[in-house]
Amino acid sequence: MNISYNWLKELIELELSAEETAKGLTRVGLAVEGIHPHGDDLVFDIDLTSNRPDCLSHLGVSRELLVSTKQSSAGKSKTSGEPDDVAVPFPAVLAPEVVRIEAPELCHRFTVRIIRGVKIGPSPQWLVDRLEAVGERSINNVADITNFVMLELGQPMHAFDLDKLAENRIVVRSARAGETIRTLDEVERKLDESMLMICDAEKPVAVAGVMGGIDSGITEATTNVLLEVAFFKRESIRQTSRKLDLATEASYRFERGVDIENLIRASDRATELILELAGGTAVDVMDLYPTKLSLNTVESTHISAAVKRLTGLDVTLDECIRVLTLIGITSEENTGGLGRLFTAPTWRHDIAIEEDLVEEVARHAGYENIAEELPPAYCAGEYQPNEPRRNLLRRVLADQGFDEAISYSFIDTKHDGRVGLIPEIADSSSGNSLVELKQSVIEGAVRMRPTLIPGLLDAARLNLNHQRKDIRLFEIGKAFAASHANKLPHERELFGALLTGSEISEQRAMPVRELDFYDAKGAVESALDAIGVNGVDFVAADVEHLQRGQSAGITVGNKVIGSVGRLNAELAGDYKFKQAVYVAEIDLQTALAAEAKPVVYAALPKYPSVVRDVSLLVKRDFNFSSISKAVGTAETELQPTTSFVDLYEGKGLADDERSLTIRFEYWSDTGTLTEVVVDAAHSNILEHISRSLGIRPRF
């Protein structure tokens, strides 16, 4: 936001230098990022937060300066535009039927004034200089005046050529199906029923709060002007601006909130200047105010105590009231209870709770006076349920070289039906389970994500495009599905992981091994084991986004909670991945819902282990976990641990067979194992496996 130093000095008696003024504004939260010369003027570049639309004008900034310089009221403005400053009387001859509001829920107040006999021409140099100083170009005297008043008082307005309006009437209504308007930027725009329009008796002549139409605009031939100053519902203007992809200075202010009680003042100010610079005669304003807005009130039991508790600043009650009064917040003793009742002015839409009052006091008491130590805590902190297990999951994956990713919660429609969903998400509602965004924040991203996979794939593509080939990412976040039984979406916490590249960094002088399915599976196993999930198993499964034969479903207690495997060729091709990419996704909410298995400590073995490797002939659809389970049920004196070693397919084996090499490791706590004891236990286990699973050793 550009603010003119000379303009501020016309609005208030400002004795500070430009540098002192900039420091004062920055001190109260209106950060001045730079001071730029413009002729004999200096212009402040102020970085405003979205909750301070009251400062999108020179009047709003001057209010802040008055408080920061400890003044109690503004000096009389040379160009203030107060109603009692207007020199020309406005006779009340405007007929009521000139304006009709058909959408009062979207248009809360609407004023019009007709000015006849104007002469359109160039603006005087002082007005051109004022506009150019803050980055606006001069158009003509009437258009420049509407921009000038908007920048001075913060109220957007629009001037129509009265003679171009059908029946010289204004109708404020929603657009009708199939209607279009050619806006001042000479673009034909299609409208829909959600958009609020300013129309004449036949057609739309302006997009309310955004931009006027070219067919009713002011030209050199204009002699009669209809001046519109209005207040529109913020959400409506924001939605219309996004849908039309049309952002203007007016929409920027309307969608953040303007002062509904400032309309008449702004209309009088603009009319006064039009009569002065363009001539003509004006009639009194017509004011339609169908929706009265109630003032925001905030109850505070003890505002100075609240300031102390939240900021550590010692500010007396009298000083708190003085500061709040200076910025327009009135107060009175609360007759219904203890403390006081504070009422925010109509230009401060951001004052809603006690903390907002505290912020105002702290801003003007001085952020720099807040001590560095934390305020005292009056309660003990505690973790949310399962938060320690989530943190442990993060640490385990970080130890394996993973980085945590944080993706947007909305995705493109190109992923529809191409990524297999977690069962709890896919089955959460009948029919279409995708959550649609009414207005997307990012172009094309109109879905709330039902899966974490698209975000991880986008992150991998970004890294690969920057020549980072070895990538390990994980994410913990919410996925969403429509819920027909409830208006709110169904939410599920998921865990996702992505691996691609090599095991050893390319910069090291060691052999490079490409990551494979077992690396992805191992990462999932170690992560679930770390957070104590019982009964994890991997089963053959066909998943939409995974390569057949290189994927598996993840189950807990015979319930599928996720999948792991290699990204299929179609998706890999869409992302232009030139190396294998492995992804996993788990219903973390279900995994954490089960009670964590206890951590059992045991003494380290005193005696060395004995290892036996055996190759077993199995069918191609056979999995290693079946062998592990079978070993666990064998009755033997020595209970070995089992691990997968190798897999062989090809020459010497049938087409439907493969050879699995399994390692059996035997231990004893009583003494050193002998070959006789190990051979006996090993033979017993192989016999049990052969009998229960129907497989045999490969000799």
XYZ file of C-alpha atoms in Angstrom:
699
model
C 0.000 0.000 0.000
C 1.454 3.358 -1.081
C 0.782 6.289 1.246
C 1.715 9.910 0.461
C 3.450 11.861 3.217
C 2.111 15.194 1.890
C -1.406 13.752 1.721
C -1.209 12.669 5.371
C -0.129 16.181 6.343
C -3.281 17.537 4.684
C -5.464 15.215 6.736
C -3.866 15.747 10.161
C -1.502 18.196 11.840
C 1.617 16.086 11.397
C 4.781 17.548 12.893
C 6.937 14.433 12.471
C 9.477 14.122 9.682
C 8.964 11.436 7.043
C 11.554 9.191 8.740
C 9.927 9.682 12.158
C 6.518 9.008 10.661
C 7.763 5.770 9.099
C 9.214 4.639 12.428
C 5.981 5.489 14.214
C 3.888 3.479 11.741
C 6.249 0.511 11.906
C 6.185 0.643 15.690
C 2.394 0.155 15.767
C 2.385 -2.728 13.291
C 2.102 -0.910 9.928
C 5.510 -1.909 8.645
C 7.023 0.703 6.320
C 9.263 -1.243 3.954
C 10.612 1.754 2.101
C 10.339 5.509 1.459
C 10.392 6.623 -2.172
C 10.616 10.213 -3.439
C 8.030 11.447 -5.939
C 8.542 15.056 -6.955
C 8.282 17.144 -3.778
C 6.517 14.276 -1.995
C 7.686 11.157 -0.163
C 5.769 7.890 -0.483
C 5.650 5.166 2.178
C 5.492 1.540 1.020
C 3.459 -0.057 3.841
C 3.081 -3.813 4.245
C -0.451 -4.369 5.592
C -1.863 -7.595 6.994
C -5.174 -8.820 5.580
C -7.038 -8.078 8.832
C -6.428 -4.316 8.596
C -8.527 -3.070 5.655
C -9.193 0.095 7.671
C -5.635 1.165 6.817
C -6.102 0.830 3.055
C -6.545 4.585 2.914
C -4.848 7.767 4.010
C -7.627 8.358 6.537
C -6.996 4.950 8.153
C -3.240 5.490 8.342
C -3.744 8.954 9.805
C -5.880 7.413 12.598
C -2.960 5.190 13.544
C -0.585 8.154 13.516
C -2.858 10.102 15.847
C -2.719 7.321 18.418
C 1.020 6.750 18.073
C 1.687 10.481 18.562
C -0.642 10.512 21.616
C -3.076 13.048 20.084
C -6.690 12.849 21.140
C -8.361 14.061 17.934
C -7.487 14.934 14.361
C -6.723 18.400 13.244
C -9.202 19.762 10.694
C -8.365 18.377 7.271
C -7.892 20.745 4.369
C -9.534 18.090 2.178
C -11.335 16.021 4.799
C -14.672 15.844 3.029
C -16.731 15.924 6.211
C -20.431 16.504 5.414
C -20.433 19.923 7.071
C -17.514 20.950 4.824
C -19.571 20.673 1.639
C -20.183 24.159 0.283
C -22.931 23.379 -2.242
C -26.394 22.325 -0.940
C -27.880 19.179 -2.462
C -31.651 19.446 -2.967
C -33.580 16.248 -2.211
C -35.272 15.575 -5.560
C -34.129 12.001 -6.320
C -37.132 9.733 -6.823
C -37.152 6.481 -4.791
C -37.784 4.277 -7.833
C -34.347 5.144 -9.247
C -32.804 2.292 -7.210
C -34.102 -1.145 -6.261
C -32.183 -3.785 -4.253
C -33.283 -7.323 -5.080
C -30.450 -9.052 -3.209
C -30.336 -7.410 0.251
C -28.458 -10.402 1.651
C -25.500 -9.468 -0.594
C -25.910 -5.686 -0.729
C -26.250 -4.290 2.797
C -26.291 -0.623 1.834
C -26.475 1.280 -1.454
C -26.354 5.025 -2.071
C -26.723 6.986 -5.308
C -26.478 10.628 -6.222
C -27.169 12.247 -9.589
C -25.020 15.127 -10.788
C -26.221 16.876 -13.960
C -24.398 19.191 -16.328
C -20.835 18.005 -15.697
C -18.012 18.617 -18.144
C -15.576 15.716 -18.533
C -11.972 16.730 -19.044
C -8.451 16.346 -17.705
C -7.817 16.613 -13.985
C -5.934 19.538 -12.437
C -2.253 18.962 -11.776
C -2.627 18.623 -7.989
C -5.026 15.682 -8.460
C -2.808 14.043 -11.085
C 0.182 14.391 -8.757
C -1.706 12.877 -5.827
C -2.723 9.821 -7.849
C 0.622 9.306 -9.565
C 2.454 9.538 -6.252
C 0.680 6.402 -5.013
C 0.873 4.542 -8.327
C -2.441 5.437 -10.005
C -2.726 6.894 -13.499
C -4.971 9.790 -14.376
C -8.023 9.057 -16.616
C -10.384 12.049 -16.484
C -11.600 14.403 -13.799
C -14.625 12.340 -12.665
C -12.884 8.939 -12.736
C -9.869 10.446 -10.974
C -12.085 11.851 -8.229
C -13.615 8.416 -7.499
C -10.106 6.936 -7.235
C -8.892 9.867 -5.138
C -11.709 9.485 -2.594
C -11.174 5.719 -2.433
C -7.488 6.260 -1.613
C -8.288 9.047 0.843
C -11.262 7.560 2.723
C -10.979 3.851 1.846
C -14.404 3.634 0.189
C -14.554 2.357 -3.429
C -17.206 3.959 -5.627
C -18.230 4.044 -9.267
C -19.517 6.753 -11.588
C -21.993 5.813 -14.355
C -23.084 7.798 -17.386
C -26.714 8.305 -16.358
C -27.933 8.667 -19.943
C -26.579 5.196 -20.827
C -28.645 3.481 -18.153
C -31.910 2.039 -19.478
C -34.811 3.988 -17.920
C -32.185 5.836 -15.841
C -32.615 3.167 -13.171
C -30.378 0.955 -11.054
C -31.265 -2.587 -9.988
C -28.939 -4.469 -7.635
C -29.470 -8.188 -8.217
C -27.750 -11.494 -8.842
C -26.741 -12.320 -12.395
C -29.070 -14.458 -14.464
C -28.103 -17.600 -16.313
C -26.418 -16.813 -19.618
C -25.825 -13.106 -18.924
C -22.532 -11.488 -19.888
C -20.899 -8.118 -19.365
C -18.085 -6.322 -21.146
C -16.028 -4.762 -18.369
C -13.899 -1.623 -18.534
C -10.853 -3.711 -19.467
C -12.761 -4.580 -22.691
C -13.113 -8.281 -21.803
C -16.425 -10.094 -22.338
C -17.156 -12.013 -19.136
C -19.630 -14.825 -18.565
C -21.670 -14.529 -15.384
C -23.432 -17.030 -13.138
C -26.233 -16.772 -10.596
C -23.854 -16.466 -7.609
C -22.460 -13.109 -8.798
C -23.892 -9.809 -7.567
C -24.420 -7.277 -10.333
C -25.394 -3.626 -10.648
C -27.879 -3.440 -13.514
C -30.086 -0.934 -15.281
C -33.642 -1.802 -16.254
C -32.418 -4.280 -18.892
C -28.899 -5.593 -18.333
C -25.849 -5.674 -16.038
C -23.797 -2.474 -16.130
C -21.178 -3.336 -13.472
C -19.813 -6.278 -11.539
C -20.665 -5.182 -7.999
C -17.580 -4.305 -6.004
C -15.188 -5.361 -8.767
C -15.361 -3.388 -12.039
C -17.789 -1.337 -14.085
C -19.038 -2.115 -17.563
C -17.632 -0.338 -20.585
C -21.064 0.431 -22.047
C -22.059 2.640 -19.091
C -18.671 4.172 -18.369
C -17.780 7.868 -18.263
C -16.597 9.349 -21.586
C -15.896 12.840 -22.888
C -19.532 12.992 -24.064
C -20.932 12.378 -20.564
C -22.952 15.245 -19.081
C -25.010 13.497 -16.400
C -23.394 11.267 -13.767
C -24.880 8.723 -11.380
C -22.486 8.242 -8.465
C -22.766 4.886 -6.648
C -21.278 4.271 -3.204
C -22.197 0.919 -1.625
C -21.413 -1.812 0.882
C -21.401 -5.419 -0.347
C -21.005 -8.736 1.456
C -17.298 -9.520 1.599
C -17.621 -13.219 0.770
C -19.678 -12.461 -2.336
C -17.106 -10.037 -3.755
C -14.240 -12.415 -2.996
C -16.015 -15.306 -4.734
C -16.926 -13.227 -7.796
C -13.409 -11.819 -8.113
C -11.909 -15.340 -8.028
C -14.406 -16.789 -10.494
C -13.850 -14.001 -13.010
C -10.087 -13.952 -12.333
C -10.469 -10.198 -11.958
C -8.804 -8.408 -9.048
C -9.062 -4.631 -8.699
C -8.339 -1.957 -6.108
C -12.068 -1.923 -5.356
C -12.412 -5.695 -4.922
C -9.261 -5.738 -2.780
C -10.983 -3.414 -0.305
C -14.507 -4.813 -0.507
C -13.462 -8.420 0.090
C -11.551 -7.370 3.209
C -14.251 -5.043 4.510
C -15.053 -1.333 4.233
C -16.792 0.982 6.699
C -20.555 0.779 6.200
C -21.032 4.096 8.023
C -18.560 5.909 5.751
C -20.709 5.819 2.594
C -22.445 9.181 2.921
C -19.202 10.929 3.840
C -17.477 9.425 0.804
C -20.373 10.353 -1.480
C -20.402 13.932 -0.201
C -16.645 14.203 -0.597
C -16.705 12.944 -4.190
C -19.691 15.117 -5.080
C -18.002 18.203 -3.677
C -14.915 17.577 -5.813
C -16.952 16.809 -8.956
C -18.858 20.083 -8.600
C -15.561 21.900 -8.066
C -13.624 20.287 -10.926
C -16.317 19.278 -13.439
C -19.162 21.657 -12.649
C -22.846 20.747 -12.679
C -25.572 20.526 -10.053
C -26.236 17.698 -7.623
C -29.214 16.346 -5.742
C -29.232 14.862 -2.282
C -28.071 11.310 -1.798
C -30.525 8.419 -1.895
C -29.601 5.939 0.817
C -30.998 2.392 0.841
C -29.931 0.551 3.991
C -31.900 -2.738 4.063
C -29.511 -4.701 6.275
C -28.381 -2.915 9.413
C -25.123 -4.352 10.708
C -24.735 -4.709 14.460
C -21.570 -3.433 16.087
C -19.028 -5.945 17.389
C -18.928 -5.992 21.179
C -16.311 -7.677 23.349
C -16.626 -8.366 27.055
C -13.514 -8.194 29.206
C -13.512 -8.887 32.927
C -10.201 -7.102 33.452
C -8.511 -5.823 30.296
C -5.278 -4.713 32.004
C -4.902 -8.154 33.606
C -5.452 -9.757 30.217
C -2.713 -7.565 28.735
C -0.354 -8.618 31.526
C -1.213 -12.308 31.156
C -0.760 -12.449 27.390
C 2.087 -9.992 26.810
C 3.769 -9.366 30.168
C 3.191 -5.604 29.774
C 2.084 -3.577 32.803
C -0.616 -1.257 31.440
C -3.149 0.368 33.762
C -6.880 0.181 33.125
C -7.036 3.925 32.438
C -4.228 3.671 29.876
C -5.905 0.683 28.188
C -9.168 2.600 27.876
C -7.351 5.704 26.617
C -5.559 3.800 23.846
C -8.682 1.914 22.804
C -10.731 5.122 22.794
C -8.206 6.831 20.530
C -8.587 4.108 17.904
C -12.387 4.355 18.089
C -13.224 1.522 20.515
C -15.731 2.769 23.096
C -16.320 1.127 26.455
C -18.760 1.088 29.324
C -19.174 -0.810 32.544
C -20.800 -4.180 31.956
C -24.140 -4.058 33.728
C -24.701 -7.776 33.159
C -21.498 -8.879 34.865
C -17.999 -7.919 35.893
C -15.592 -5.832 33.865
C -16.362 -3.693 30.844
C -18.064 -4.005 27.480
C -16.027 -2.716 24.525
C -17.656 -1.747 21.225
C -15.587 -1.713 18.027
C -16.110 1.030 15.439
C -17.626 0.123 12.093
C -14.260 0.389 10.336
C -12.643 -2.303 12.534
C -13.999 -5.701 11.433
C -11.122 -7.520 13.139
C -12.127 -6.747 16.740
C -14.078 -9.789 17.932
C -12.479 -11.270 21.075
C -10.595 -10.069 24.147
C -7.250 -11.015 22.576
C -7.934 -8.466 19.813
C -8.251 -5.732 22.437
C -5.000 -6.898 24.016
C -3.262 -6.688 20.643
C -4.410 -3.101 20.157
C -3.124 -2.072 23.585
C 0.179 -3.913 23.042
C 0.715 -2.308 19.626
C 0.555 1.181 21.062
C 2.198 0.360 24.385
C 5.136 -0.851 22.284
C 6.036 -4.342 21.156
C 9.630 -3.465 21.953
C 8.699 -3.266 25.646
C 7.637 -6.906 25.797
C 10.223 -8.879 27.767
C 12.043 -11.773 26.125
C 11.116 -14.390 28.734
C 7.949 -16.442 28.392
C 4.953 -15.452 30.536
C 4.240 -17.739 33.505
C 2.279 -20.891 32.766
C -0.651 -21.761 34.983
C -1.126 -25.353 33.884
C 0.996 -28.389 33.091
C 1.624 -29.230 29.471
C 0.787 -32.595 28.021
C 0.975 -34.439 24.731
C -2.107 -35.020 22.642
C -3.135 -38.693 22.348
C -0.592 -40.698 20.323
C 1.619 -37.639 19.764
C 4.691 -39.398 21.280
C 4.181 -42.276 18.831
C 3.962 -39.873 15.895
C 7.159 -38.184 17.021
C 8.849 -41.579 17.334
C 7.721 -42.430 13.795
C 9.318 -39.231 12.546
C 12.580 -39.933 14.366
C 12.843 -43.496 13.060
C 12.339 -42.378 9.472
C 14.746 -39.450 9.871
C 17.358 -41.936 11.110
C 16.882 -43.830 7.822
C 17.555 -40.722 5.754
C 13.964 -39.600 5.167
C 12.894 -35.966 5.032
C 9.407 -34.907 6.104
C 7.257 -33.334 3.393
C 4.267 -31.045 3.926
C 1.934 -30.896 0.916
C -1.171 -28.889 0.099
C -4.460 -30.443 1.190
C -5.963 -29.914 -2.275
C -5.045 -31.632 -5.536
C -5.792 -31.601 -9.254
C -8.590 -33.618 -10.829
C -6.021 -35.509 -12.944
C -5.536 -37.892 -10.012
C -9.195 -38.959 -9.936
C -9.424 -42.754 -10.020
C -5.691 -43.193 -10.615
C -4.502 -43.592 -7.039
C -5.740 -46.421 -4.861
C -7.396 -45.071 -1.719
C -7.161 -46.267 1.867
C -10.284 -48.428 2.501
C -11.558 -46.146 5.278
C -11.486 -43.225 2.828
C -12.807 -45.111 -0.196
C -15.711 -46.616 1.775
C -16.580 -43.525 3.800
C -19.544 -42.611 1.643
C -21.662 -44.021 -1.104
C -21.184 -42.729 -4.641
C -18.580 -40.066 -5.254
C -16.369 -39.795 -2.166
C -14.320 -36.829 -3.434
C -14.681 -33.485 -1.671
C -15.155 -30.597 -4.121
C -13.853 -27.103 -3.391
C -16.365 -24.381 -4.219
C -13.498 -22.009 -4.958
C -9.979 -23.306 -5.524
C -6.993 -21.477 -4.069
C -4.648 -22.864 -6.738
C -5.782 -23.086 -10.346
C -6.983 -26.605 -11.154
C -6.685 -27.876 -7.566
C -10.408 -28.322 -6.895
C -10.327 -31.498 -4.774
C -9.546 -32.014 -1.122
C -6.963 -34.774 -1.205
C -8.229 -38.321 -0.553
C -4.610 -39.555 -0.484
C -1.107 -38.242 0.275
C 0.456 -39.830 -2.826
C -0.041 -36.894 -5.283
C 1.717 -34.450 -2.947
C 4.679 -36.793 -2.514
C 4.907 -37.344 -6.280
C 4.910 -33.588 -6.910
C 7.683 -33.165 -4.341
C 9.719 -35.952 -5.965
C 9.327 -34.387 -9.416
C 10.487 -31.022 -8.090
C 13.591 -32.614 -6.559
C 14.384 -34.640 -9.680
C 14.048 -31.526 -11.826
C 16.742 -29.981 -9.628
C 19.040 -32.968 -10.266
C 18.496 -34.549 -6.847
C 18.246 -38.234 -7.768
C 18.308 -39.874 -4.324
C 15.049 -39.022 -2.577
C 13.400 -40.327 0.574
C 10.296 -38.489 1.745
C 7.483 -39.126 4.183
C 4.374 -37.207 5.195
C 1.813 -37.405 7.990
C -1.419 -35.603 7.176
C -5.176 -35.653 6.769
C -7.081 -37.066 3.795
C -10.705 -36.214 3.094
C -13.825 -37.867 1.724
C -17.398 -36.710 1.297
C -19.854 -37.775 3.961
C -23.507 -37.821 2.931
C -24.620 -38.454 6.495
C -22.892 -35.291 7.693
C -22.262 -31.963 5.997
C -18.659 -32.014 7.212
C -16.142 -34.101 5.209
C -14.886 -37.398 6.555
C -11.243 -36.991 7.682
C -8.558 -39.635 8.134
C -4.949 -39.296 9.266
C -2.577 -41.047 6.873
C 1.125 -41.786 6.646
C 2.805 -41.767 3.226
C 6.363 -42.470 2.081
C 8.317 -42.245 -1.197
C 11.739 -43.658 -2.124
C 13.739 -43.430 -5.322
C 17.389 -43.439 -6.351
C 20.312 -45.344 -4.900
C 21.335 -46.718 -1.531
C 24.808 -45.156 -1.624
C 25.271 -41.490 -2.474
C 26.836 -40.912 -5.894
C 29.514 -38.699 -4.351
C 31.037 -41.630 -2.443
C 33.555 -44.021 -4.012
C 31.460 -47.111 -3.323
C 29.287 -49.391 -5.463
C 25.843 -47.928 -6.138
C 22.790 -50.079 -5.467
C 19.412 -48.940 -6.737
C 16.622 -48.900 -4.171
C 13.999 -51.593 -4.694
C 10.699 -52.869 -3.359
C 12.327 -54.386 -0.303
C 13.779 -51.043 0.749
C 10.293 -49.534 0.692
C 8.803 -52.527 2.489
C 11.579 -52.438 5.088
C 11.036 -48.742 5.769
C 7.331 -49.383 6.386
C 8.076 -52.372 8.610
C 10.577 -50.490 10.752
C 8.252 -47.478 11.047
C 5.270 -49.576 12.179
C 7.436 -51.644 14.487
C 8.818 -48.495 16.127
C 5.334 -47.279 17.077
C 4.366 -50.712 18.387
C 1.815 -51.850 15.791
C 1.029 -55.556 16.307
C 0.332 -58.136 13.634
C 1.645 -56.298 10.563
C 1.629 -58.452 7.447
C 2.147 -57.976 3.711
C -0.120 -59.688 1.186
C -0.250 -59.749 -2.597
C -2.587 -57.021 -3.868
C -3.505 -55.123 -7.020
C -3.424 -51.365 -6.371
C -4.343 -48.785 -9.030
C -1.164 -46.716 -8.817
C 1.306 -49.587 -8.217
C 3.100 -51.958 -10.579
C 1.540 -55.417 -10.629
C 3.949 -57.983 -9.158
C 5.918 -55.286 -7.305
C 3.283 -54.258 -4.801
C 1.721 -55.490 -1.613
C -1.188 -54.708 0.651
C -0.401 -53.952 4.284
C -2.651 -55.625 6.844
C -3.046 -55.515 10.606
C -5.141 -58.307 12.077
C -6.438 -59.307 8.618
C -7.614 -55.713 7.987
C -6.065 -53.868 5.035
C -4.668 -50.524 6.195
C -2.451 -49.567 3.260
C -0.165 -50.529 0.396
C 3.463 -50.383 -0.700
C 5.127 -50.904 -4.063
C 6.579 -49.484 -7.247
C 4.733 -46.697 -9.055
C 3.123 -48.054 -12.212
C 4.422 -47.159 -15.667
C 1.450 -44.926 -16.550
C 1.835 -42.585 -13.579
C 5.628 -42.700 -13.802
C 5.336 -41.658 -17.446
C 2.983 -38.779 -16.622
C 5.527 -37.434 -14.135
C 8.406 -38.195 -16.547
C 10.226 -40.267 -13.943
C 13.226 -41.980 -15.522
C 14.007 -44.121 -12.473
C 11.960 -46.481 -10.337
C 9.824 -44.747 -7.696
C 8.398 -46.631 -4.709
C 5.508 -45.324 -2.612
C 3.677 -46.485 0.484
C 0.564 -45.240 2.229
C -0.949 -46.353 5.539
C -4.072 -45.539 7.499
C -2.159 -44.150 10.464
C -5.335 -43.438 12.401
C -6.228 -47.136 12.447
C -2.644 -48.145 13.217
C -2.481 -45.795 16.197
C -5.925 -46.777 17.464
C -4.636 -50.202 18.505
C -2.814 -50.494 21.788
C 0.938 -50.407 21.297
C 2.687 -53.690 21.942
C 4.840 -53.587 25.065
C 8.575 -53.153 24.779
C 10.226 -56.278 26.245
C 13.846 -56.098 27.283
C 16.079 -59.186 27.357
C 19.726 -59.804 28.062
C 22.084 -59.996 25.111
C 23.014 -63.590 24.088
C 26.045 -64.948 25.876
C 26.723 -67.645 23.277
C 27.209 -67.396 19.507
C 24.401 -68.225 17.101
C 24.375 -70.882 14.373
C 23.080 -70.014 10.917
C 21.473 -72.310 8.339
C 20.514 -71.065 4.875
C 17.909 -73.088 2.980
C 16.504 -72.640 -0.513
C 12.835 -73.601 -0.752
C 10.839 -74.260 -3.926
C 7.540 -72.351 -3.812
C 4.819 -71.213 -6.181
C 5.158 -67.703 -7.592
C 2.255 -66.386 -5.498
C 3.805 -67.684 -2.260
C 5.114 -65.104 0.255
C 7.817 -65.175 2.889
C 5.510 -64.312 5.791
C 3.809 -67.693 5.480
C 7.128 -69.380 6.270
C 7.760 -67.085 9.258
C 4.354 -67.908 10.678
C 4.834 -71.632 10.134
C 8.201 -71.583 11.910
C 6.544 -69.913 14.878
C 4.129 -72.840 15.279
C 6.802 -75.565 15.114
C 7.416 -77.574 18.264
C 11.166 -77.491 18.691
C 13.698 -77.041 21.428
C 15.371 -74.148 19.581
C 13.134 -71.365 18.168
C 15.055 -69.633 15.352
C 14.652 -66.183 13.888
C 14.021 -66.171 10.140
C 15.002 -63.642 7.478
C 14.715 -63.414 3.719
C 18.029 -63.731 1.839
C 17.463 -64.155 -1.885
C 15.008 -65.034 -4.634
C 15.727 -66.926 -7.847
C 13.575 -67.443 -10.960
C 14.556 -68.881 -14.319
C 16.631 -71.740 -15.644
C 16.069 -75.050 -13.912
C 12.701 -74.046 -12.435
C 9.171 -74.400 -13.734
C 7.443 -71.278 -15.021
C 5.179 -71.128 -11.968
C 7.986 -71.747 -9.454
C 10.639 -69.696 -7.710
C 13.349 -70.398 -5.197
C 13.371 -68.538 -1.870
C 16.547 -68.569 0.190
C 15.686 -68.280 3.880
C 18.100 -67.827 6.755
C 17.424 -69.617 10.052
C 19.429 -68.339 13.032
C 19.490 -70.480 16.179
C 20.341 -69.259 19.684
C 20.795 -70.749 23.112
C 20.894 -69.102 26.542
C 22.283 -72.180 28.283
C 25.459 -72.996 26.381
C 27.285 -73.238 23.093
C 25.209 -75.007 20.427
C 26.471 -78.256 18.926
C 25.943 -79.472 15.384
C 23.856 -82.381 16.635
C 21.408 -80.153 18.509
C 21.119 -77.640 15.667
C 20.714 -80.334 12.989
C 17.936 -81.972 14.963
C 16.035 -78.709 15.463
C 16.618 -77.659 11.855
C 15.363 -80.956 10.440
C 12.307 -80.745 12.674
C 11.464 -77.264 11.423
C 11.967 -78.160 7.727
C 9.718 -81.169 8.167
C 7.070 -78.992 9.831
C 7.240 -76.430 7.009
C 6.996 -79.124 4.348
C 4.031 -80.749 6.074
C 2.065 -77.553 6.832
C 2.801 -75.540 3.676
C 3.442 -78.219 1.092
C 6.850 -76.875 0.046
C 10.196 -78.632 -0.117
C 13.878 -77.721 0.011
C 15.631 -77.273 -3.302
C 18.589 -79.723 -3.547
